[in-house]
PDB file of C-alpha atoms in Angstrom:
ATOM      1  CA  UNK A  17     -30.537  49.478-127.224  1.00 91.00           C
ATOM      2  CA  UNK A  18     -29.816  49.047-123.504  1.00 94.00           C
ATOM      3  CA  UNK A  19     -32.637  49.654-121.002  1.00 95.00           C
ATOM      4  CA  UNK A  20     -31.629  50.285-117.384  1.00 95.00           C
ATOM      5  CA  UNK A  21     -33.506  51.597-114.367  1.00 92.00           C
ATOM      6  CA  UNK A  22     -32.331  53.546-111.355  1.00 90.00           C
ATOM      7  CA  UNK A  23     -34.678  54.803-108.629  1.00 91.00           C
ATOM      8  CA  UNK A  24     -37.392  56.694-110.572  1.00 92.00           C
ATOM      9  CA  UNK A  25     -35.582  56.776-113.940  1.00 96.00           C
ATOM     10  CA  UNK A  26     -35.526  54.440-116.947  1.00 96.00           C
ATOM     11  CA  UNK A  27     -32.328  55.065-118.922  1.00 96.00           C
ATOM     12  CA  UNK A  28     -32.204  54.347-122.666  1.00 96.00           C
ATOM     13  CA  UNK A  29     -28.731  53.950-124.187  1.00 97.00           C
ATOM     14  CA  UNK A  30     -27.698  53.294-127.778  1.00 96.00           C
ATOM     15  CA  UNK A  31     -29.514  53.107-131.109  1.00 96.00           C
ATOM     16  CA  UNK A  32     -33.311  52.937-131.091  1.00 95.00           C
ATOM     17  CA  UNK A  33     -34.040  51.161-134.363  1.00 95.00           C
ATOM     18  CA  UNK A  34     -37.138  49.158-133.380  1.00 95.00           C
ATOM     19  CA  UNK A  35     -40.051  49.352-130.955  1.00 94.00           C
ATOM     20  CA  UNK A  36     -38.624  48.693-127.483  1.00 94.00           C
ATOM     21  CA  UNK A  37     -41.757  49.556-125.561  1.00 94.00           C
ATOM     22  CA  UNK A  38     -42.371  46.062-124.184  1.00 93.00           C
ATOM     23  CA  UNK A  39     -38.977  46.072-122.469  1.00 94.00           C
ATOM     24  CA  UNK A  40     -39.368  49.674-121.300  1.00 95.00           C
ATOM     25  CA  UNK A  41     -42.916  48.985-120.123  1.00 93.00           C
ATOM     26  CA  UNK A  42     -41.673  46.299-117.733  1.00 93.00           C
ATOM     27  CA  UNK A  43     -39.188  48.724-116.175  1.00 93.00           C
ATOM     28  CA  UNK A  44     -41.775  51.529-115.970  1.00 93.00           C
ATOM     29  CA  UNK A  45     -44.337  49.276-114.256  1.00 91.00           C
ATOM     30  CA  UNK A  46     -41.815  48.127-111.639  1.00 92.00           C
ATOM     31  CA  UNK A  47     -40.767  51.719-110.880  1.00 92.00           C
ATOM     32  CA  UNK A  48     -44.381  52.888-110.538  1.00 90.00           C
ATOM     33  CA  UNK A  49     -44.881  50.352-107.751  1.00 89.00           C
ATOM     34  CA  UNK A  50     -42.066  52.007-105.786  1.00 90.00           C
ATOM     35  CA  UNK A  51     -42.616  55.576-107.016  1.00 88.00           C
ATOM     36  CA  UNK A  52     -46.340  56.054-107.694  1.00 87.00           C
ATOM     37  CA  UNK A  53     -45.778  59.775-108.277  1.00 86.00           C
ATOM     38  CA  UNK A  54     -44.290  58.882-111.664  1.00 90.00           C
ATOM     39  CA  UNK A  55     -41.393  57.739-113.851  1.00 94.00           C
ATOM     40  CA  UNK A  56     -38.791  59.582-115.936  1.00 95.00           C
ATOM     41  CA  UNK A  57     -37.539  58.103-119.207  1.00 96.00           C
ATOM     42  CA  UNK A  58     -34.020  59.463-119.757  1.00 97.00           C
ATOM     43  CA  UNK A  59     -33.344  59.727-123.504  1.00 96.00           C
ATOM     44  CA  UNK A  60     -30.076  61.650-123.288  1.00 96.00           C
ATOM     45  CA  UNK A  61     -27.990  58.592-124.243  1.00 96.00           C
ATOM     46  CA  UNK A  62     -29.926  57.658-127.385  1.00 96.00           C
ATOM     47  CA  UNK A  63     -27.416  57.826-130.225  1.00 96.00           C
ATOM     48  CA  UNK A  64     -29.786  57.130-133.121  1.00 95.00           C
ATOM     49  CA  UNK A  65     -33.528  56.860-133.656  1.00 94.00           C
ATOM     50  CA  UNK A  66     -35.340  55.526-136.724  1.00 93.00           C
ATOM     51  CA  UNK A  67     -39.060  55.933-137.508  1.00 91.00           C
ATOM     52  CA  UNK A  68     -39.506  52.309-136.394  1.00 92.00           C
ATOM     53  CA  UNK A  69     -37.773  53.088-133.121  1.00 93.00           C
ATOM     54  CA  UNK A  70     -39.917  56.184-132.659  1.00 92.00           C
ATOM     55  CA  UNK A  71     -42.959  53.907-132.446  1.00 91.00           C
ATOM     56  CA  UNK A  72     -41.650  53.155-128.944  1.00 93.00           C
ATOM     57  CA  UNK A  73     -42.869  56.592-127.911  1.00 91.00           C
ATOM     58  CA  UNK A  74     -46.221  56.095-129.609  1.00 88.00           C
ATOM     59  CA  UNK A  75     -46.833  53.069-127.359  1.00 90.00           C
ATOM     60  CA  UNK A  76     -45.472  55.039-124.398  1.00 89.00           C
ATOM     61  CA  UNK A  77     -48.030  57.761-125.119  1.00 86.00           C
ATOM     62  CA  UNK A  78     -50.841  55.181-125.173  1.00 86.00           C
ATOM     63  CA  UNK A  79     -49.647  53.894-121.776  1.00 87.00           C
ATOM     64  CA  UNK A  80     -49.533  57.414-120.337  1.00 84.00           C
ATOM     65  CA  UNK A  81     -53.068  58.163-121.520  1.00 80.00           C
ATOM     66  CA  UNK A  82     -54.425  54.924-120.063  1.00 83.00           C
ATOM     67  CA  UNK A  83     -52.750  55.020-116.623  1.00 74.00           C
ATOM     68  CA  UNK A  84     -52.842  57.261-113.576  1.00 64.00           C
ATOM     69  CA  UNK A  85     -49.099  57.207-112.951  1.00 73.00           C
ATOM     70  CA  UNK A  86     -47.236  59.999-114.717  1.00 88.00           C
ATOM     71  CA  UNK A  87     -44.478  59.206-117.195  1.00 91.00           C
ATOM     72  CA  UNK A  88     -42.276  62.041-118.452  1.00 93.00           C
ATOM     73  CA  UNK A  89     -39.764  61.710-121.266  1.00 94.00           C
ATOM     74  CA  UNK A  90     -36.684  63.832-120.588  1.00 95.00           C
ATOM     75  CA  UNK A  91     -33.505  65.125-122.214  1.00 96.00           C
ATOM     76  CA  UNK A  92     -34.442  64.090-125.750  1.00 94.00           C
ATOM     77  CA  UNK A  93     -31.658  64.865-128.276  1.00 95.00           C
ATOM     78  CA  UNK A  94     -32.630  67.192-131.115  1.00 94.00           C
ATOM     79  CA  UNK A  95     -32.006  64.474-133.703  1.00 93.00           C
ATOM     80  CA  UNK A  96     -34.486  62.204-131.912  1.00 93.00           C
ATOM     81  CA  UNK A  97     -37.059  65.006-131.675  1.00 91.00           C
ATOM     82  CA  UNK A  98     -36.771  65.466-135.423  1.00 90.00           C
ATOM     83  CA  UNK A  99     -37.659  61.795-135.942  1.00 91.00           C
ATOM     84  CA  UNK A 100     -40.547  61.982-133.453  1.00 87.00           C
ATOM     85  CA  UNK A 101     -42.103  64.688-135.605  1.00 83.00           C
ATOM     86  CA  UNK A 102     -42.602  62.050-138.290  1.00 82.00           C
ATOM     87  CA  UNK A 103     -44.772  59.896-136.016  1.00 80.00           C
ATOM     88  CA  UNK A 104     -48.388  61.168-136.061  1.00 74.00           C
ATOM     89  CA  UNK A 105     -49.515  62.761-132.759  1.00 72.00           C
ATOM     90  CA  UNK A 106     -46.454  61.683-130.763  1.00 75.00           C
ATOM     91  CA  UNK A 107     -44.532  64.965-130.631  1.00 64.00           C
ATOM     92  CA  UNK A 108     -47.648  66.978-129.762  1.00 68.00           C
ATOM     93  CA  UNK A 109     -48.984  64.601-127.092  1.00 79.00           C
ATOM     94  CA  UNK A 110     -45.869  63.189-125.417  1.00 86.00           C
ATOM     95  CA  UNK A 111     -44.942  64.899-122.111  1.00 90.00           C
ATOM     96  CA  UNK A 112     -41.334  66.032-122.578  1.00 92.00           C
ATOM     97  CA  UNK A 113     -39.018  67.792-120.116  1.00 94.00           C
ATOM     98  CA  UNK A 114     -35.814  69.543-121.101  1.00 93.00           C
ATOM     99  CA  UNK A 115     -33.804  67.892-118.300  1.00 95.00           C
ATOM    100  CA  UNK A 116     -34.015  65.098-115.745  1.00 94.00           C
ATOM    101  CA  UNK A 117     -34.085  67.720-112.989  1.00 94.00           C
ATOM    102  CA  UNK A 118     -37.049  69.510-114.568  1.00 93.00           C
ATOM    103  CA  UNK A 119     -38.943  66.225-114.890  1.00 93.00           C
ATOM    104  CA  UNK A 120     -38.243  65.198-111.300  1.00 91.00           C
ATOM    105  CA  UNK A 121     -39.276  68.594-109.972  1.00 90.00           C
ATOM    106  CA  UNK A 122     -42.583  68.222-111.790  1.00 90.00           C
ATOM    107  CA  UNK A 123     -43.172  64.712-110.441  1.00 88.00           C
ATOM    108  CA  UNK A 124     -42.243  65.679-106.894  1.00 84.00           C
ATOM    109  CA  UNK A 125     -44.513  68.721-106.742  1.00 80.00           C
ATOM    110  CA  UNK A 126     -46.386  68.512-103.450  1.00 49.00           C
ATOM    111  CA  UNK A 127     -49.857  67.032-103.837  1.00 45.00           C
ATOM    112  CA  UNK A 128     -50.534  66.409-100.155  1.00 47.00           C
ATOM    113  CA  UNK A 129     -49.280  68.922 -97.594  1.00 41.00           C
ATOM    114  CA  UNK A 130     -51.244  67.857 -94.530  1.00 38.00           C
ATOM    115  CA  UNK A 131     -49.638  65.904 -91.702  1.00 41.00           C
ATOM    116  CA  UNK A 132     -50.955  62.324 -91.436  1.00 40.00           C
ATOM    117  CA  UNK A 133     -52.947  63.192 -88.331  1.00 39.00           C
ATOM    118  CA  UNK A 134     -54.884  65.867 -90.196  1.00 43.00           C
ATOM    119  CA  UNK A 135     -55.557  63.464 -93.064  1.00 45.00           C
ATOM    120  CA  UNK A 136     -57.173  61.075 -90.617  1.00 42.00           C
ATOM    121  CA  UNK A 137     -59.051  63.897 -88.940  1.00 47.00           C
ATOM    122  CA  UNK A 138     -60.603  64.949 -92.269  1.00 54.00           C
ATOM    123  CA  UNK A 139     -62.216  61.567 -92.906  1.00 62.00           C
ATOM    124  CA  UNK A 140     -65.992  61.859 -92.883  1.00 65.00           C
ATOM    125  CA  UNK A 141     -65.865  65.667 -92.921  1.00 80.00           C
ATOM    126  CA  UNK A 142     -67.510  67.891 -95.529  1.00 89.00           C
ATOM    127  CA  UNK A 143     -65.012  69.239 -98.062  1.00 93.00           C
ATOM    128  CA  UNK A 144     -64.443  72.745 -99.428  1.00 95.00           C
ATOM    129  CA  UNK A 145     -62.332  73.254-102.549  1.00 96.00           C
ATOM    130  CA  UNK A 146     -60.243  76.430-102.488  1.00 96.00           C
ATOM    131  CA  UNK A 147     -58.981  77.371-105.963  1.00 96.00           C
ATOM    132  CA  UNK A 148     -55.665  79.225-105.562  1.00 95.00           C
ATOM    133  CA  UNK A 149     -54.121  81.467-108.212  1.00 91.00           C
ATOM    134  CA  UNK A 150     -50.804  82.370-106.592  1.00 89.00           C
ATOM    135  CA  UNK A 151     -51.753  86.056-106.702  1.00 87.00           C
ATOM    136  CA  UNK A 152     -52.563  88.615-104.010  1.00 84.00           C
ATOM    137  CA  UNK A 153     -56.254  87.722-104.254  1.00 86.00           C
ATOM    138  CA  UNK A 154     -55.567  84.352-102.624  1.00 92.00           C
ATOM    139  CA  UNK A 155     -55.806  85.953 -99.191  1.00 92.00           C
ATOM    140  CA  UNK A 156     -59.497  86.676 -99.858  1.00 89.00           C
ATOM    141  CA  UNK A 157     -60.058  83.049-100.816  1.00 91.00           C
ATOM    142  CA  UNK A 158     -58.329  81.854 -97.687  1.00 94.00           C
ATOM    143  CA  UNK A 159     -60.257  84.211 -95.409  1.00 94.00           C
ATOM    144  CA  UNK A 160     -63.589  83.163 -96.951  1.00 93.00           C
ATOM    145  CA  UNK A 161     -62.773  79.466 -96.763  1.00 93.00           C
ATOM    146  CA  UNK A 162     -61.710  79.735 -93.116  1.00 94.00           C
ATOM    147  CA  UNK A 163     -64.970  81.513 -92.278  1.00 92.00           C
ATOM    148  CA  UNK A 164     -66.938  78.693 -93.922  1.00 90.00           C
ATOM    149  CA  UNK A 165     -64.828  75.968 -92.322  1.00 89.00           C
ATOM    150  CA  UNK A 166     -65.055  77.474 -88.847  1.00 83.00           C
ATOM    151  CA  UNK A 167     -68.643  76.247 -88.663  1.00 72.00           C
ATOM    152  CA  UNK A 168     -67.037  72.908 -87.824  1.00 75.00           C
ATOM    153  CA  UNK A 169     -66.882  69.513 -89.483  1.00 83.00           C
ATOM    154  CA  UNK A 170     -65.286  70.890 -92.648  1.00 89.00           C
ATOM    155  CA  UNK A 171     -61.928  70.131 -94.290  1.00 91.00           C
ATOM    156  CA  UNK A 172     -60.354  72.179 -97.069  1.00 94.00           C
ATOM    157  CA  UNK A 173     -58.677  71.083-100.294  1.00 94.00           C
ATOM    158  CA  UNK A 174     -56.311  73.651-101.769  1.00 95.00           C
ATOM    159  CA  UNK A 175     -56.209  73.356-105.546  1.00 95.00           C
ATOM    160  CA  UNK A 176     -53.817  75.108-107.896  1.00 96.00           C
ATOM    161  CA  UNK A 177     -54.981  74.718-111.515  1.00 95.00           C
ATOM    162  CA  UNK A 178     -52.102  74.707-113.974  1.00 95.00           C
ATOM    163  CA  UNK A 179     -53.747  75.800-117.204  1.00 94.00           C
ATOM    164  CA  UNK A 180     -52.041  73.904-120.018  1.00 93.00           C
ATOM    165  CA  UNK A 181     -51.772  75.418-123.505  1.00 91.00           C
ATOM    166  CA  UNK A 182     -53.733  73.324-125.985  1.00 87.00           C
ATOM    167  CA  UNK A 183     -50.621  72.577-128.015  1.00 84.00           C
ATOM    168  CA  UNK A 184     -49.037  70.765-125.033  1.00 86.00           C
ATOM    169  CA  UNK A 185     -49.980  67.420-123.441  1.00 85.00           C
ATOM    170  CA  UNK A 186     -51.746  67.799-120.085  1.00 86.00           C
ATOM    171  CA  UNK A 187     -48.922  66.073-118.191  1.00 86.00           C
ATOM    172  CA  UNK A 188     -46.108  68.219-119.603  1.00 89.00           C
ATOM    173  CA  UNK A 189     -43.846  69.826-116.985  1.00 91.00           C
ATOM    174  CA  UNK A 190     -44.453  73.554-116.451  1.00 93.00           C
ATOM    175  CA  UNK A 191     -41.555  74.636-114.179  1.00 92.00           C
ATOM    176  CA  UNK A 192     -42.605  78.247-113.533  1.00 92.00           C
ATOM    177  CA  UNK A 193     -46.249  77.374-112.824  1.00 93.00           C
ATOM    178  CA  UNK A 194     -45.262  74.416-110.639  1.00 92.00           C
ATOM    179  CA  UNK A 195     -42.958  76.622-108.565  1.00 92.00           C
ATOM    180  CA  UNK A 196     -45.792  79.142-108.169  1.00 93.00           C
ATOM    181  CA  UNK A 197     -48.125  76.351-107.047  1.00 94.00           C
ATOM    182  CA  UNK A 198     -45.669  75.122-104.426  1.00 92.00           C
ATOM    183  CA  UNK A 199     -45.222  78.650-103.061  1.00 93.00           C
ATOM    184  CA  UNK A 200     -48.986  79.239-102.981  1.00 94.00           C
ATOM    185  CA  UNK A 201     -49.546  75.989-101.073  1.00 93.00           C
ATOM    186  CA  UNK A 202     -46.880  76.836 -98.517  1.00 92.00           C
ATOM    187  CA  UNK A 203     -48.385  80.249 -97.784  1.00 93.00           C
ATOM    188  CA  UNK A 204     -52.001  79.118 -97.683  1.00 94.00           C
ATOM    189  CA  UNK A 205     -51.406  76.032 -95.549  1.00 93.00           C
ATOM    190  CA  UNK A 206     -50.065  78.159 -92.699  1.00 94.00           C
ATOM    191  CA  UNK A 207     -53.396  79.982 -92.312  1.00 94.00           C
ATOM    192  CA  UNK A 208     -55.468  76.796 -92.188  1.00 93.00           C
ATOM    193  CA  UNK A 209     -53.131  75.017 -89.791  1.00 92.00           C
ATOM    194  CA  UNK A 210     -53.154  78.043 -87.479  1.00 92.00           C
ATOM    195  CA  UNK A 211     -56.970  77.818 -87.521  1.00 91.00           C
ATOM    196  CA  UNK A 212     -56.728  74.043 -86.859  1.00 91.00           C
ATOM    197  CA  UNK A 213     -58.661  73.277 -90.054  1.00 92.00           C
ATOM    198  CA  UNK A 214     -57.676  70.047 -91.855  1.00 91.00           C
ATOM    199  CA  UNK A 215     -56.073  70.982 -95.167  1.00 92.00           C
ATOM    200  CA  UNK A 216     -54.604  69.147 -98.136  1.00 92.00           C
ATOM    201  CA  UNK A 217     -53.254  70.415-101.441  1.00 92.00           C
ATOM    202  CA  UNK A 218     -53.109  69.240-105.017  1.00 91.00           C
ATOM    203  CA  UNK A 219     -52.189  70.468-108.465  1.00 92.00           C
ATOM    204  CA  UNK A 220     -54.672  69.871-111.271  1.00 93.00           C
ATOM    205  CA  UNK A 221     -53.546  70.199-114.886  1.00 93.00           C
ATOM    206  CA  UNK A 222     -56.371  71.263-117.182  1.00 94.00           C
ATOM    207  CA  UNK A 223     -57.239  73.498-120.115  1.00 94.00           C
ATOM    208  CA  UNK A 224     -59.397  75.803-117.974  1.00 95.00           C
ATOM    209  CA  UNK A 225     -60.462  76.321-114.355  1.00 95.00           C
ATOM    210  CA  UNK A 226     -63.925  74.689-114.609  1.00 96.00           C
ATOM    211  CA  UNK A 227     -62.353  71.539-116.081  1.00 95.00           C
ATOM    212  CA  UNK A 228     -59.809  71.409-113.244  1.00 95.00           C
ATOM    213  CA  UNK A 229     -62.583  71.574-110.648  1.00 95.00           C
ATOM    214  CA  UNK A 230     -64.599  68.953-112.511  1.00 94.00           C
ATOM    215  CA  UNK A 231     -61.677  66.541-112.319  1.00 91.00           C
ATOM    216  CA  UNK A 232     -61.445  66.960-108.558  1.00 92.00           C
ATOM    217  CA  UNK A 233     -65.183  66.516-108.048  1.00 94.00           C
ATOM    218  CA  UNK A 234     -64.941  63.161-109.797  1.00 92.00           C
ATOM    219  CA  UNK A 235     -62.774  61.999-106.876  1.00 89.00           C
ATOM    220  CA  UNK A 236     -63.859  64.192-103.968  1.00 89.00           C
ATOM    221  CA  UNK A 237     -67.514  64.777-102.955  1.00 89.00           C
ATOM    222  CA  UNK A 238     -67.001  68.434-102.057  1.00 93.00           C
ATOM    223  CA  UNK A 239     -69.964  70.631-101.150  1.00 93.00           C
ATOM    224  CA  UNK A 240     -68.528  74.079-101.952  1.00 95.00           C
ATOM    225  CA  UNK A 241     -65.932  75.651-104.241  1.00 96.00           C
ATOM    226  CA  UNK A 242     -64.309  79.004-103.456  1.00 96.00           C
ATOM    227  CA  UNK A 243     -62.876  80.829-106.491  1.00 95.00           C
ATOM    228  CA  UNK A 244     -61.262  84.243-106.834  1.00 91.00           C
ATOM    229  CA  UNK A 245     -62.412  86.618-109.561  1.00 87.00           C
ATOM    230  CA  UNK A 246     -59.708  88.228-111.726  1.00 82.00           C
ATOM    231  CA  UNK A 247     -58.923  91.926-111.567  1.00 71.00           C
ATOM    232  CA  UNK A 248     -61.408  93.674-113.856  1.00 62.00           C
ATOM    233  CA  UNK A 249     -59.089  96.608-114.543  1.00 64.00           C
ATOM    234  CA  UNK A 250     -56.418  94.301-115.971  1.00 58.00           C
ATOM    235  CA  UNK A 251     -58.785  91.862-117.719  1.00 67.00           C
ATOM    236  CA  UNK A 252     -62.126  93.423-118.722  1.00 66.00           C
ATOM    237  CA  UNK A 253     -65.061  90.986-118.765  1.00 83.00           C
ATOM    238  CA  UNK A 254     -62.849  88.198-117.414  1.00 85.00           C
ATOM    239  CA  UNK A 255     -64.931  87.885-114.244  1.00 87.00           C
ATOM    240  CA  UNK A 256     -68.230  87.429-116.042  1.00 89.00           C
ATOM    241  CA  UNK A 257     -66.679  84.894-118.418  1.00 91.00           C
ATOM    242  CA  UNK A 258     -65.230  82.916-115.520  1.00 92.00           C
ATOM    243  CA  UNK A 259     -68.510  82.965-113.577  1.00 93.00           C
ATOM    244  CA  UNK A 260     -70.505  81.757-116.578  1.00 94.00           C
ATOM    245  CA  UNK A 261     -68.002  79.023-117.397  1.00 94.00           C
ATOM    246  CA  UNK A 262     -67.848  77.743-113.821  1.00 95.00           C
ATOM    247  CA  UNK A 263     -71.592  77.776-113.216  1.00 95.00           C
ATOM    248  CA  UNK A 264     -72.174  75.960-116.509  1.00 95.00           C
ATOM    249  CA  UNK A 265     -69.992  73.041-115.397  1.00 93.00           C
ATOM    250  CA  UNK A 266     -69.972  72.900-111.601  1.00 95.00           C
ATOM    251  CA  UNK A 267     -73.151  71.505-109.966  1.00 94.00           C
ATOM    252  CA  UNK A 268     -72.339  72.359-106.328  1.00 95.00           C
ATOM    253  CA  UNK A 269     -72.323  75.635-104.379  1.00 95.00           C
ATOM    254  CA  UNK A 270     -69.765  78.141-105.714  1.00 96.00           C
ATOM    255  CA  UNK A 271     -68.516  81.144-103.745  1.00 95.00           C
ATOM    256  CA  UNK A 272     -66.709  83.840-105.724  1.00 94.00           C
ATOM    257  CA  UNK A 273     -64.407  86.320-103.984  1.00 92.00           C
ATOM    258  CA  UNK A 274     -63.275  89.689-105.306  1.00 80.00           C
ATOM    259  CA  UNK A 275     -59.627  90.700-105.203  1.00 65.00           C
ATOM    260  CA  UNK A 276     -56.546  91.241-107.312  1.00 52.00           C
ATOM    261  CA  UNK A 277     -55.182  87.984-108.734  1.00 43.00           C
ATOM    262  CA  UNK A 278     -52.362  89.320-110.867  1.00 43.00           C
TER     263      UNK A 278
END
């Protein structure tokens, strides 16, 4: 097995017949220092994988779960995937992308859209979390958040929750949802910048919206969350379920807006 690294990629070439994680771990750690957004492990050149070699990915999974930097395994040959299925928990919990390009797109998804000046300006300001959906109802969220922020001394954090199916690891690439998040950020940021309100943006991968907000509140002492309610005609009772779930988990002020989100 040959382990090489290039920019943000660790390339594995040859037969994987034993646990190579220690060697791969060294390369991953060095790349994360230069590319904190994450690392791609390119498996496209693996010619053989034994159950012993598959333990490499079990240790990789443990590293991913214990560290903030994202690691995505990409371009895994079908024969290798078949072997991974024999290693308990690995196939279901390892973030896997179909291609290198898909993995890189996921890692490079914008998490901070504000110019540096606005980042500095937001220091010491109260924070409002604005939970985007990518739908037409986002304009109501934006309008409400701008009204709240216009009182002065308030910065906004745009959040796009990517709701991960329970059968997938939280850090798995989701190309369609990530593209929707990027588009939603681009549209929303324009409104806040025109109003001269400091704004930043981030994606949060979670199983549900309340969990996504909880994760952000662990890092950011926000005072208010603005959330759009789903269209009742398309999803009966969805609004009441969302309100109950959010209020059960979120301890700060929550403002719900009505509007189509599909």
